PDB file of C-alpha atoms in Angstrom:
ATOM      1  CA  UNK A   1       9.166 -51.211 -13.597  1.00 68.00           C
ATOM      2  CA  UNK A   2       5.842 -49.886 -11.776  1.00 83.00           C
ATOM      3  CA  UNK A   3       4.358 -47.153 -13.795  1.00 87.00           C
ATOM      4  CA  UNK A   4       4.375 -43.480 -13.362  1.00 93.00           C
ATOM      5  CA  UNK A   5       2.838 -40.495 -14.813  1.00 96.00           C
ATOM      6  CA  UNK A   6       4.069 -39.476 -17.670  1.00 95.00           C
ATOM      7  CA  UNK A   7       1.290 -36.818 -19.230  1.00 96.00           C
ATOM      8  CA  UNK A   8      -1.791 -35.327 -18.246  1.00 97.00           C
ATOM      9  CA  UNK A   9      -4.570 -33.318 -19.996  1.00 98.00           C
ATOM     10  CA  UNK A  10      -7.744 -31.591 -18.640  1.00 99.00           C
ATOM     11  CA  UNK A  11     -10.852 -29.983 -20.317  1.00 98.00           C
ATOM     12  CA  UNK A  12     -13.670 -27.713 -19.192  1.00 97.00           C
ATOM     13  CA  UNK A  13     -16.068 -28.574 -22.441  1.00 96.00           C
ATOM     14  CA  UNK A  14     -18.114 -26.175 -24.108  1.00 93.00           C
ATOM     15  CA  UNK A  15     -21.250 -28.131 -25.013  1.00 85.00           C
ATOM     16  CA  UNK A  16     -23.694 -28.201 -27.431  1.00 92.00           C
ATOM     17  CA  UNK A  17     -27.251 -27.596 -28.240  1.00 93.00           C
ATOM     18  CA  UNK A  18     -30.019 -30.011 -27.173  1.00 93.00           C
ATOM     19  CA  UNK A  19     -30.736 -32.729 -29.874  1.00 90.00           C
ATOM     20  CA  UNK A  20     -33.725 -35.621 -28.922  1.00 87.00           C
ATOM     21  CA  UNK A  21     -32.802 -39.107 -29.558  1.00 89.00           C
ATOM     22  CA  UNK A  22     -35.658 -41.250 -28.548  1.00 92.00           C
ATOM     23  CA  UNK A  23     -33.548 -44.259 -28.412  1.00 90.00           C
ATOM     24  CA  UNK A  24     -31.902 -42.479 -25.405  1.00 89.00           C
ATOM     25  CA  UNK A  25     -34.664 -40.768 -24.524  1.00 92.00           C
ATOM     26  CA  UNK A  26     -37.048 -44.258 -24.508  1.00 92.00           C
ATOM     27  CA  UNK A  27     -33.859 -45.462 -22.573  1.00 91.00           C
ATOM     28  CA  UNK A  28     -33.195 -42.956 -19.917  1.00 90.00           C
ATOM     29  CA  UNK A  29     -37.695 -42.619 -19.017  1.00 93.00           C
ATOM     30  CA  UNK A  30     -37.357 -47.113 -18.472  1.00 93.00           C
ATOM     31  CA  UNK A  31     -34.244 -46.406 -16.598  1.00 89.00           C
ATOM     32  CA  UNK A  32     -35.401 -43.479 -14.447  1.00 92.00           C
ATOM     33  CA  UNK A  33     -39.141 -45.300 -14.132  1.00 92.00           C
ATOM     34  CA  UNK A  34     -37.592 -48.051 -13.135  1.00 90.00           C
ATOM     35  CA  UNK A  35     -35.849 -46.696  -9.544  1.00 87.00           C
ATOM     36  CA  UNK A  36     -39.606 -44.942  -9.258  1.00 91.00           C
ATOM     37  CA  UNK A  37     -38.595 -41.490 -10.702  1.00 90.00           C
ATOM     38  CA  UNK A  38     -39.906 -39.595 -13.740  1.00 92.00           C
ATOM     39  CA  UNK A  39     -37.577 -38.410 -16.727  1.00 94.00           C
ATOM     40  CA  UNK A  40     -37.764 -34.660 -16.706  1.00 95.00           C
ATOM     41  CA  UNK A  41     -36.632 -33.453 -20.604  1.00 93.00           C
ATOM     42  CA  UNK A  42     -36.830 -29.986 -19.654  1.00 94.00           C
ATOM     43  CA  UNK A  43     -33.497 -30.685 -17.305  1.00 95.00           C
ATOM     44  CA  UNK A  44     -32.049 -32.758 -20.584  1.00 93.00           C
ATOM     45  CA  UNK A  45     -32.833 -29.853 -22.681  1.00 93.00           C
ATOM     46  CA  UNK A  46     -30.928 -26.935 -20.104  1.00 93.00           C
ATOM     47  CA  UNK A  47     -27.846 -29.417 -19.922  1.00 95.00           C
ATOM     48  CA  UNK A  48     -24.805 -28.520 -21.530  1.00 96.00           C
ATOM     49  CA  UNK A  49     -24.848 -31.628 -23.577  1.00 96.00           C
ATOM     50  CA  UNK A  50     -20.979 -32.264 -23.331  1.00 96.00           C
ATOM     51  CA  UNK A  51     -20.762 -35.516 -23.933  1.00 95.00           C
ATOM     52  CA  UNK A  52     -17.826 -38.159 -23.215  1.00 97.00           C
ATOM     53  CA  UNK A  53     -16.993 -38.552 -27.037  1.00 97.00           C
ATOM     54  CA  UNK A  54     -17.016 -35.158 -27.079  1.00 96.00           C
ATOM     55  CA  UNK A  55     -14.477 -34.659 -23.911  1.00 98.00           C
ATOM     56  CA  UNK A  56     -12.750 -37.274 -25.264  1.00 98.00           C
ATOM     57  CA  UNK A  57     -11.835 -35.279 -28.555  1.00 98.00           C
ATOM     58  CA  UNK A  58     -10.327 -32.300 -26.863  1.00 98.00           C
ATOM     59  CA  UNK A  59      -8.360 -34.442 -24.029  1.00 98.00           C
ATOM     60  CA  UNK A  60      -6.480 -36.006 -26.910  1.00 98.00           C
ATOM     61  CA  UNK A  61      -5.565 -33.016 -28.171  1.00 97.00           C
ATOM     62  CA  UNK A  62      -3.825 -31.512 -25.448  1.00 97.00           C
ATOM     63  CA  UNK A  63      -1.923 -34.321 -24.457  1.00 96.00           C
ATOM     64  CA  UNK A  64       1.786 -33.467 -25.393  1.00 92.00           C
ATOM     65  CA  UNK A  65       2.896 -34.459 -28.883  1.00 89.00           C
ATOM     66  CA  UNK A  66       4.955 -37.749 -28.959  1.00 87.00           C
ATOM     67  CA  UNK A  67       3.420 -39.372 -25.717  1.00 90.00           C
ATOM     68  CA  UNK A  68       3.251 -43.294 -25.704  1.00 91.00           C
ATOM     69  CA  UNK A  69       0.647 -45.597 -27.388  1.00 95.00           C
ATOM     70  CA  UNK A  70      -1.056 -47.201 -24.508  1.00 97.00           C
ATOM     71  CA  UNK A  71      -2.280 -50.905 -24.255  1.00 95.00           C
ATOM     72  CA  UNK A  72      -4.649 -50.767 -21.603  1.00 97.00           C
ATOM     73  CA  UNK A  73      -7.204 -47.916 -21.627  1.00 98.00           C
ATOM     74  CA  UNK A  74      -9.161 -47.469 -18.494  1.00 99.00           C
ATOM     75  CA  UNK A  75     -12.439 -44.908 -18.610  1.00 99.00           C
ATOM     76  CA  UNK A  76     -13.877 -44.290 -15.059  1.00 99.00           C
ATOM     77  CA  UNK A  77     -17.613 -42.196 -14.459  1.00 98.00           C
ATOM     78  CA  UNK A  78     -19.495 -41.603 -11.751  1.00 98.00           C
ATOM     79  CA  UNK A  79     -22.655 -39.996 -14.187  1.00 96.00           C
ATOM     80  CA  UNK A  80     -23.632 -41.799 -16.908  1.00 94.00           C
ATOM     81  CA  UNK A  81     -23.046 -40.020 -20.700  1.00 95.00           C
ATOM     82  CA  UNK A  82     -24.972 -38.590 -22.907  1.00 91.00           C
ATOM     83  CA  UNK A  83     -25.572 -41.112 -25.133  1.00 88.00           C
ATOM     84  CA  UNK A  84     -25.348 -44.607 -23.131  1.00 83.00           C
ATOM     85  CA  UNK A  85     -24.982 -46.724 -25.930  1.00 82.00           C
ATOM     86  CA  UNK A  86     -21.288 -45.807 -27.469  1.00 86.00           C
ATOM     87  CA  UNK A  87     -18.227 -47.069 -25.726  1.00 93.00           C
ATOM     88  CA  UNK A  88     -16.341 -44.614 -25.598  1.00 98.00           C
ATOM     89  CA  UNK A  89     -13.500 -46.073 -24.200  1.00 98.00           C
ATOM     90  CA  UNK A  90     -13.042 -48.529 -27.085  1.00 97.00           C
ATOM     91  CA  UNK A  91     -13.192 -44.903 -28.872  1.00 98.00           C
ATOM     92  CA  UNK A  92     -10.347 -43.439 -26.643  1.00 98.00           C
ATOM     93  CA  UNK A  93      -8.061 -46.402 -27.937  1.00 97.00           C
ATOM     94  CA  UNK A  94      -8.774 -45.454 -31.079  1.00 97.00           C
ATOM     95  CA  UNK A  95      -8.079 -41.869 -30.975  1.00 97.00           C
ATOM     96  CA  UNK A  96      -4.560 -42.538 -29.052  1.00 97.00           C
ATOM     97  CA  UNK A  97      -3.200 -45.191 -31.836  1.00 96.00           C
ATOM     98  CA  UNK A  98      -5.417 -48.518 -31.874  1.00 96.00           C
ATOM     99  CA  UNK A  99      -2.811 -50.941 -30.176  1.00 94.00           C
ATOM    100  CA  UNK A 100      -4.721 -50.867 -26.623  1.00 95.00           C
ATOM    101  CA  UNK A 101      -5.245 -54.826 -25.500  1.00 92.00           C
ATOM    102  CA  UNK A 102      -8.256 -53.920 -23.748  1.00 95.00           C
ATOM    103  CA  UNK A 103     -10.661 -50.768 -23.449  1.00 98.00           C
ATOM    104  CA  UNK A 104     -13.444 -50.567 -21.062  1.00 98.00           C
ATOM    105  CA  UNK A 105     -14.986 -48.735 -18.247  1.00 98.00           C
ATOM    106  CA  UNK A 106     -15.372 -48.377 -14.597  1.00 98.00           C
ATOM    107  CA  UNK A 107     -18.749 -47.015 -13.453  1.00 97.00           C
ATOM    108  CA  UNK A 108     -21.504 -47.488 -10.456  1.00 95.00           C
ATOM    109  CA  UNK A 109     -18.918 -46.688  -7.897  1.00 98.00           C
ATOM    110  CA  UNK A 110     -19.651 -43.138  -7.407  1.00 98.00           C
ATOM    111  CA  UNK A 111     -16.263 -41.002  -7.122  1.00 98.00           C
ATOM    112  CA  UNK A 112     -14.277 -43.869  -6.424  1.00 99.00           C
ATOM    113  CA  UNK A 113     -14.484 -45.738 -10.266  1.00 99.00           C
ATOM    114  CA  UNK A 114     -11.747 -43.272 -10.751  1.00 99.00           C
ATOM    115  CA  UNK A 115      -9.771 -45.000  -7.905  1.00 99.00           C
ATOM    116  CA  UNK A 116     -10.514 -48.476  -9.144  1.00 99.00           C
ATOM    117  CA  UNK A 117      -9.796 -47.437 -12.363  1.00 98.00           C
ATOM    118  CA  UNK A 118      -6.086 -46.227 -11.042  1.00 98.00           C
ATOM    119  CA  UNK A 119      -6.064 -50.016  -8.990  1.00 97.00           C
ATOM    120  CA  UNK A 120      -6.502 -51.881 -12.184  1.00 96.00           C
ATOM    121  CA  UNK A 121      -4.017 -50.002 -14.052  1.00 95.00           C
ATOM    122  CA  UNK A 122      -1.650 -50.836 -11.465  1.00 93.00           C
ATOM    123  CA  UNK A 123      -1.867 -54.388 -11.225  1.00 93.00           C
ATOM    124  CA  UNK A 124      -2.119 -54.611 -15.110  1.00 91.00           C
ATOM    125  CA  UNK A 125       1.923 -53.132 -15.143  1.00 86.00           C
ATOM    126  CA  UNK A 126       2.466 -56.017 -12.212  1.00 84.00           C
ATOM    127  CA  UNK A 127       0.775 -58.901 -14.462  1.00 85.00           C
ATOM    128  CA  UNK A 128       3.198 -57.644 -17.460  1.00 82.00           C
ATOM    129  CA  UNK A 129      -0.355 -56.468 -19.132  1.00 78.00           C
ATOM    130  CA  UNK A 130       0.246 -52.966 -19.432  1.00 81.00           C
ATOM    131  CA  UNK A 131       3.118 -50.915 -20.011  1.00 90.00           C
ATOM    132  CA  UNK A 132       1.419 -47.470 -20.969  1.00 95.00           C
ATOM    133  CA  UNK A 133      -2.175 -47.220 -19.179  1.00 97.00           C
ATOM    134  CA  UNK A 134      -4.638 -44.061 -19.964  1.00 98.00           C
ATOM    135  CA  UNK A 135      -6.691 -43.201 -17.015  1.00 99.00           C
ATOM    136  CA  UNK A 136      -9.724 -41.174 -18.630  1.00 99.00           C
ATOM    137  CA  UNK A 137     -12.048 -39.540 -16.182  1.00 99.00           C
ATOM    138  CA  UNK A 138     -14.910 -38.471 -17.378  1.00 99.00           C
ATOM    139  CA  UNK A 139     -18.079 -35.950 -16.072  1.00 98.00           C
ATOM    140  CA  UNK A 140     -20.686 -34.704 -18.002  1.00 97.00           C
ATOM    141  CA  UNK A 141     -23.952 -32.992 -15.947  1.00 97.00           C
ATOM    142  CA  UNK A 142     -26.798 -33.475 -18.216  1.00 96.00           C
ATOM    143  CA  UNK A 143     -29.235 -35.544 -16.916  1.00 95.00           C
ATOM    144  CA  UNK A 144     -32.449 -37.057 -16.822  1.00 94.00           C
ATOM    145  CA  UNK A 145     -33.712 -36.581 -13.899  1.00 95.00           C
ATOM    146  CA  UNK A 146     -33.394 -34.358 -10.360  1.00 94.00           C
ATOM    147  CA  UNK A 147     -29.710 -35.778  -9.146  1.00 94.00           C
ATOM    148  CA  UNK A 148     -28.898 -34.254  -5.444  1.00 94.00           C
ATOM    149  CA  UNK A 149     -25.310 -34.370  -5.523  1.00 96.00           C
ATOM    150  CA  UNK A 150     -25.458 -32.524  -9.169  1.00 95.00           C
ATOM    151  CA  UNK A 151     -28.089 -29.736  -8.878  1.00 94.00           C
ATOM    152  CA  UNK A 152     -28.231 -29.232  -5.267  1.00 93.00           C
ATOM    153  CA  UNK A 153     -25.196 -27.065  -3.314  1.00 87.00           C
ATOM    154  CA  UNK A 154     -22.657 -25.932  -5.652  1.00 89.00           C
ATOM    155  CA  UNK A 155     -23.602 -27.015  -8.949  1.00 88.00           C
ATOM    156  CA  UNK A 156     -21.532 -29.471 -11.065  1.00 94.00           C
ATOM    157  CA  UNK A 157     -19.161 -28.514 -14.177  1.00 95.00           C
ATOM    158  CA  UNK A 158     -18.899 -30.339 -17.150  1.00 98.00           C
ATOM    159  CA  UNK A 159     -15.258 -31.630 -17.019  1.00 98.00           C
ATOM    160  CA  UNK A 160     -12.395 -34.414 -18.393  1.00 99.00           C
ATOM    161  CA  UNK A 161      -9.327 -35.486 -17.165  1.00 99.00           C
ATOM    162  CA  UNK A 162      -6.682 -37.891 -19.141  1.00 99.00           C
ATOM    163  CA  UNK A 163      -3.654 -39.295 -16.919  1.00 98.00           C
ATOM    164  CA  UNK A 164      -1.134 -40.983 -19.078  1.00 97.00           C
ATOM    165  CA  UNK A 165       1.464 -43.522 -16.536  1.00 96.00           C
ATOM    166  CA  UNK A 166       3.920 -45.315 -18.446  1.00 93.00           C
ATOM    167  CA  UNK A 167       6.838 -47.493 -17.153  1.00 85.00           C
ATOM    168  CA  UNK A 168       9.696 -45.083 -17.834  1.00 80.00           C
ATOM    169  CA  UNK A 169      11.477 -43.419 -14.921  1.00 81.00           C
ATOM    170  CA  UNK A 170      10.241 -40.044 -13.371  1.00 82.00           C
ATOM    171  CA  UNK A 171       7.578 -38.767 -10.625  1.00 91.00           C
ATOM    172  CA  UNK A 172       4.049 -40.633  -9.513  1.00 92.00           C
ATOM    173  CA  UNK A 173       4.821 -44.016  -9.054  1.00 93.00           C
ATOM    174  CA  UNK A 174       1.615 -45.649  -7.879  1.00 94.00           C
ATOM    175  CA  UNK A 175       2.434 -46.896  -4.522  1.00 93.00           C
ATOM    176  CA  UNK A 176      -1.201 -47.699  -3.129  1.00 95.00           C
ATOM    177  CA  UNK A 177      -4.977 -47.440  -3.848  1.00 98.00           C
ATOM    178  CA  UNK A 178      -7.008 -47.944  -0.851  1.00 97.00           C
ATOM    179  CA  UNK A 179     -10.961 -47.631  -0.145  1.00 98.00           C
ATOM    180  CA  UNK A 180     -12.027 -47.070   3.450  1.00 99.00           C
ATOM    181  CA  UNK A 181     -15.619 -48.245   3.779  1.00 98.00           C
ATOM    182  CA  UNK A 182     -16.166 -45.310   6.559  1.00 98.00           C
ATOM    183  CA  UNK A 183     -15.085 -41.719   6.194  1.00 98.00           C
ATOM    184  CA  UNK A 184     -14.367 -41.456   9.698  1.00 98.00           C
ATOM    185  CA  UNK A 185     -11.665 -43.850   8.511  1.00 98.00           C
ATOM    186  CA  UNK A 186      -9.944 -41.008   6.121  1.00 99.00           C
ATOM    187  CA  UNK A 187      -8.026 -39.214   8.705  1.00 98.00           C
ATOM    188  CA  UNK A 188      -6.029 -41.963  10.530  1.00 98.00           C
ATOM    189  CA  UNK A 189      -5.709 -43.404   7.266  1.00 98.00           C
ATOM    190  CA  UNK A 190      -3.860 -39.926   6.469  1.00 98.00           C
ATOM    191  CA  UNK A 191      -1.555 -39.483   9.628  1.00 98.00           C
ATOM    192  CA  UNK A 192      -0.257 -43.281   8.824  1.00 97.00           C
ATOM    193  CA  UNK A 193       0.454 -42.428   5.313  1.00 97.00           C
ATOM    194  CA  UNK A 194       2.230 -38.996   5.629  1.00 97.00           C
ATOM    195  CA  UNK A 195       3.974 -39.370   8.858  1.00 96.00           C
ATOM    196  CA  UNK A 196       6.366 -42.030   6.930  1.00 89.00           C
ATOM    197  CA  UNK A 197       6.212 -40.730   3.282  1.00 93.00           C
ATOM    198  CA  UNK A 198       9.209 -37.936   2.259  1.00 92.00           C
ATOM    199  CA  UNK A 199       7.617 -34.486   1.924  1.00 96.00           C
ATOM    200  CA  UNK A 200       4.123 -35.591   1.227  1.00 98.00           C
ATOM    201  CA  UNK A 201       1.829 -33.196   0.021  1.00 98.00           C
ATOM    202  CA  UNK A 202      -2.315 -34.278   0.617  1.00 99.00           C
ATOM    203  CA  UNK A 203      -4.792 -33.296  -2.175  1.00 99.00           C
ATOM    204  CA  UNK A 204      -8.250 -33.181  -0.907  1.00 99.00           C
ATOM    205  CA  UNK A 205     -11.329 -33.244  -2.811  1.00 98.00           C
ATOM    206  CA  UNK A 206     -13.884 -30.792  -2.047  1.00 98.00           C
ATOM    207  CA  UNK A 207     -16.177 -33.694  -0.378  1.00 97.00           C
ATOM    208  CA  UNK A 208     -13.885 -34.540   2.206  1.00 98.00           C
ATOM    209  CA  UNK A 209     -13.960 -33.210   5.794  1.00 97.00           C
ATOM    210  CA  UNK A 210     -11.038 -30.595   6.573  1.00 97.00           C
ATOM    211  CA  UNK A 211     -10.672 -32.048   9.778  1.00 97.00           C
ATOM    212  CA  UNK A 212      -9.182 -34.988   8.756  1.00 98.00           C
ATOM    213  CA  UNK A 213      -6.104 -33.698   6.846  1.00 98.00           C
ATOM    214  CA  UNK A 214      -3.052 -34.316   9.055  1.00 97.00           C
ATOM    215  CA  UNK A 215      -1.767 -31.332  11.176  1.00 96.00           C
ATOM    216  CA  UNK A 216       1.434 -29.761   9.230  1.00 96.00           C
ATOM    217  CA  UNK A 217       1.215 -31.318   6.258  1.00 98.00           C
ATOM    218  CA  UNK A 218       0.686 -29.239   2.637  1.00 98.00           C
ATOM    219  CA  UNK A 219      -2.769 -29.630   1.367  1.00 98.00           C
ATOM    220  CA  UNK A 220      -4.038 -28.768  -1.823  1.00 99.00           C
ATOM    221  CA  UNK A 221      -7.645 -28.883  -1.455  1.00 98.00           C
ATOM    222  CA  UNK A 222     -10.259 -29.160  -4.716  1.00 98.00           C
ATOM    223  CA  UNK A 223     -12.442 -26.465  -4.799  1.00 97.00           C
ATOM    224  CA  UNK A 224     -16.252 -27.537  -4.892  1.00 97.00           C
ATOM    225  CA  UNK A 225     -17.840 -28.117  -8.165  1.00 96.00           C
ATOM    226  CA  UNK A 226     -16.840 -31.223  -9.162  1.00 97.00           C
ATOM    227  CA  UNK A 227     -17.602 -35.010  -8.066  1.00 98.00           C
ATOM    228  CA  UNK A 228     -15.275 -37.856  -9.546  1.00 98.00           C
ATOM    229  CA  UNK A 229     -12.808 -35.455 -11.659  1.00 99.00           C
ATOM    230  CA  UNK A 230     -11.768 -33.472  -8.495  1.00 98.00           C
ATOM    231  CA  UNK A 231      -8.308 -34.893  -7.634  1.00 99.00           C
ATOM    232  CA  UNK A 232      -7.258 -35.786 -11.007  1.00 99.00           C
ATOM    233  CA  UNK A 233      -7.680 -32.415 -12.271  1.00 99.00           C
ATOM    234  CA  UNK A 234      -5.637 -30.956  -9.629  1.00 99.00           C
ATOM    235  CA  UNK A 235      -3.160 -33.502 -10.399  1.00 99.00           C
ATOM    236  CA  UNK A 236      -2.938 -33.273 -14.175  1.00 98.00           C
ATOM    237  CA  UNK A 237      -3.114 -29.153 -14.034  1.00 98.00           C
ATOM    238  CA  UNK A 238      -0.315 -29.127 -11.094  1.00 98.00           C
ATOM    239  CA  UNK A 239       2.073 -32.650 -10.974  1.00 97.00           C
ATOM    240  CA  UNK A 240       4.357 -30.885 -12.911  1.00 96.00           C
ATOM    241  CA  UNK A 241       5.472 -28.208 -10.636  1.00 98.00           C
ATOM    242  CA  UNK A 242       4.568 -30.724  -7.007  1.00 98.00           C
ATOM    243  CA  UNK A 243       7.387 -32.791  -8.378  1.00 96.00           C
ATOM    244  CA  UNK A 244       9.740 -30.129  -7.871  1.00 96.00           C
ATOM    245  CA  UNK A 245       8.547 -29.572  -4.108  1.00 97.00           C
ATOM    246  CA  UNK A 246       7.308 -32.695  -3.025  1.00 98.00           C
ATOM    247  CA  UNK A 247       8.032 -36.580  -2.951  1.00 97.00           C
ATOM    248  CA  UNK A 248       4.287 -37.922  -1.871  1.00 98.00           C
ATOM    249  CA  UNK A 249       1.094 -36.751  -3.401  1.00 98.00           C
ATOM    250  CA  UNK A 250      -1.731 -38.565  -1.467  1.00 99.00           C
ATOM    251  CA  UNK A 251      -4.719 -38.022  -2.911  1.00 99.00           C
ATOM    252  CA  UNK A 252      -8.245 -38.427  -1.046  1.00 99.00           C
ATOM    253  CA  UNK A 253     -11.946 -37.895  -1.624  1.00 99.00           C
ATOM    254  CA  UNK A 254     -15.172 -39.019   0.098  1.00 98.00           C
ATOM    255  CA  UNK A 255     -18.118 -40.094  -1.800  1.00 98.00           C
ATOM    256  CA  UNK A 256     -21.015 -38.106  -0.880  1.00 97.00           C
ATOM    257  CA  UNK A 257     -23.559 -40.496  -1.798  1.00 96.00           C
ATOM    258  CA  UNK A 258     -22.164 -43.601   0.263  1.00 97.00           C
ATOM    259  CA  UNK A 259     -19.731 -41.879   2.554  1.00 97.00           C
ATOM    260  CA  UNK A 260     -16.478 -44.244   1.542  1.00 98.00           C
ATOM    261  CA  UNK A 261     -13.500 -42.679   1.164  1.00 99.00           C
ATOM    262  CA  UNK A 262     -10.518 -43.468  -1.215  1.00 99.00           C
ATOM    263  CA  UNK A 263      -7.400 -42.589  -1.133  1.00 99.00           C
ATOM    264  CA  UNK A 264      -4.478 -43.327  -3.469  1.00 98.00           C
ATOM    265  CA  UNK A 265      -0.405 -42.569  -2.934  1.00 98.00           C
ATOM    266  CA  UNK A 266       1.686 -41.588  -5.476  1.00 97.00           C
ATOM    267  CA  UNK A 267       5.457 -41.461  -4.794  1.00 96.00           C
ATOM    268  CA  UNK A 268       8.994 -40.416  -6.684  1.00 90.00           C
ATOM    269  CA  UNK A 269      10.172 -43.610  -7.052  1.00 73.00           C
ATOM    270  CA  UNK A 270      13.871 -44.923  -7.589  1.00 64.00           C
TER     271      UNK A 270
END
């Protein structure tokens, strides 16, 4: 049975004060060095300092009490953490009852690890690898150096999603997960996909352009301020009450940085 969503938990994190690790710190200056930039520790100092073990903490906590184990555990970024060197995905297994197969994490693909990470789940439930799958996306600001799409425009929140799909019946069947190497690609892509799907509703990230969301169709669209959580915190704050309006959700963002686009369906099922 394809899996849906079952559970969802967000969190805007509060932070904490600035602590130096020169591990990180030696490992962040050879990292930034090495793309020909300089670390800047007055930036790491003014960050929040919400890191992804951290996030990952309070998401467990909200999720609803007696929600499924999962066996495949799925972390997606599109900044790095805090602290490079934990995996905190193995951690997320841990904290949601140890009997995940496999825990890892999809990064270097901008907004769209987040899509991937959705992909993978997916075709895990096809393979017979996963039956419960916890989508954890992840976005913490605090950097080491001058990052456009975080300090320039509208700035960036701290903020965590968790997405719990298990194969039990109910709303937001994953139907498709699709990246369009062109944004110019998103709207077609968007008039195909609603014009046959039962009353879709599109949710729109704040990076893509307006124009491209179909003519009479509902859109939610993301307000700016965030990069790869944008759609999955609309859907975890709101899939409760779209079920009761709508059949479709069709999610879409464009990456800023690379100007892709992803887009990924999620339907009522039978």
């Amino acid at each position: 049975m394809p899996l849906r969503l079952h559970a969802g938990a967000v969190v805007t994190p509060p932070g904490a004060p600035y602590q130096a690790n020169e591990t990180v710190l030696r490992y962040n200056r050879d990292l930034v060095e090495l793309f020909g930039g300089k670390l800047d520790e007055d930036l790491l100092r003014a960050g929040a300092q919400a890191s992804h073990t951290q996030m990952a903490d309070l998401l467990v906590e909200r999720l609803p009490a007696g929600t499924a184990t999962p066996d495949l555990v799925v972390l997606a970024a599109a900044l790095p953490d805090l602290n490079p060197v934990r995996s905190v995905s193995a951690y997320l297994g841990l904290l949601t009852g140890g009997r995940a197969d496999q825990c890892f994490s999809v990064t270097e693909q901008g907004l769209g690890a987040a899509f991937t990470a959705l992909r993978i789940g997916a075709a895990h439930e096809k393979t017979g690898g996963a039956a419960v799958f916890l989508l954890a996306v992840l976005e913490q600001t605090t950097l080491p150096a001058h990052d456009p799409v975080v300090h320039d425009g509208v700035p960036l929140r701290d903020s965590g999603v968790l997405l719990l799909f298990d194969s039990g019946p109910g709303f937001g069947e994953v139907s498709a997960v699709t990246r369009l190497p062109d944004a110019a690609l998103l709207g077609p892509r968007l008039a195909e996909l609603t014009a046959r799907a039962s009353r879709p509703l599109a949710v729109a990230g704040p990076w893509t352009d307006p124009g491209a969301m179909p003519a009479g169709v509902a859109c939610h669209r993301v307000p700016p301020g965030s990069y790869c959580t944008s759609v999955w915190t609309a859907l975890a704050e709101h899939w409760t009450s779209w079920r009761e309006e709508y059949d479709t959700l069709v999610l879409c963002d464009t990456d800023p940085r690379s100007d892709t686009a992803h887009v990924a369906v999620l339907e009522r099922g039978r």
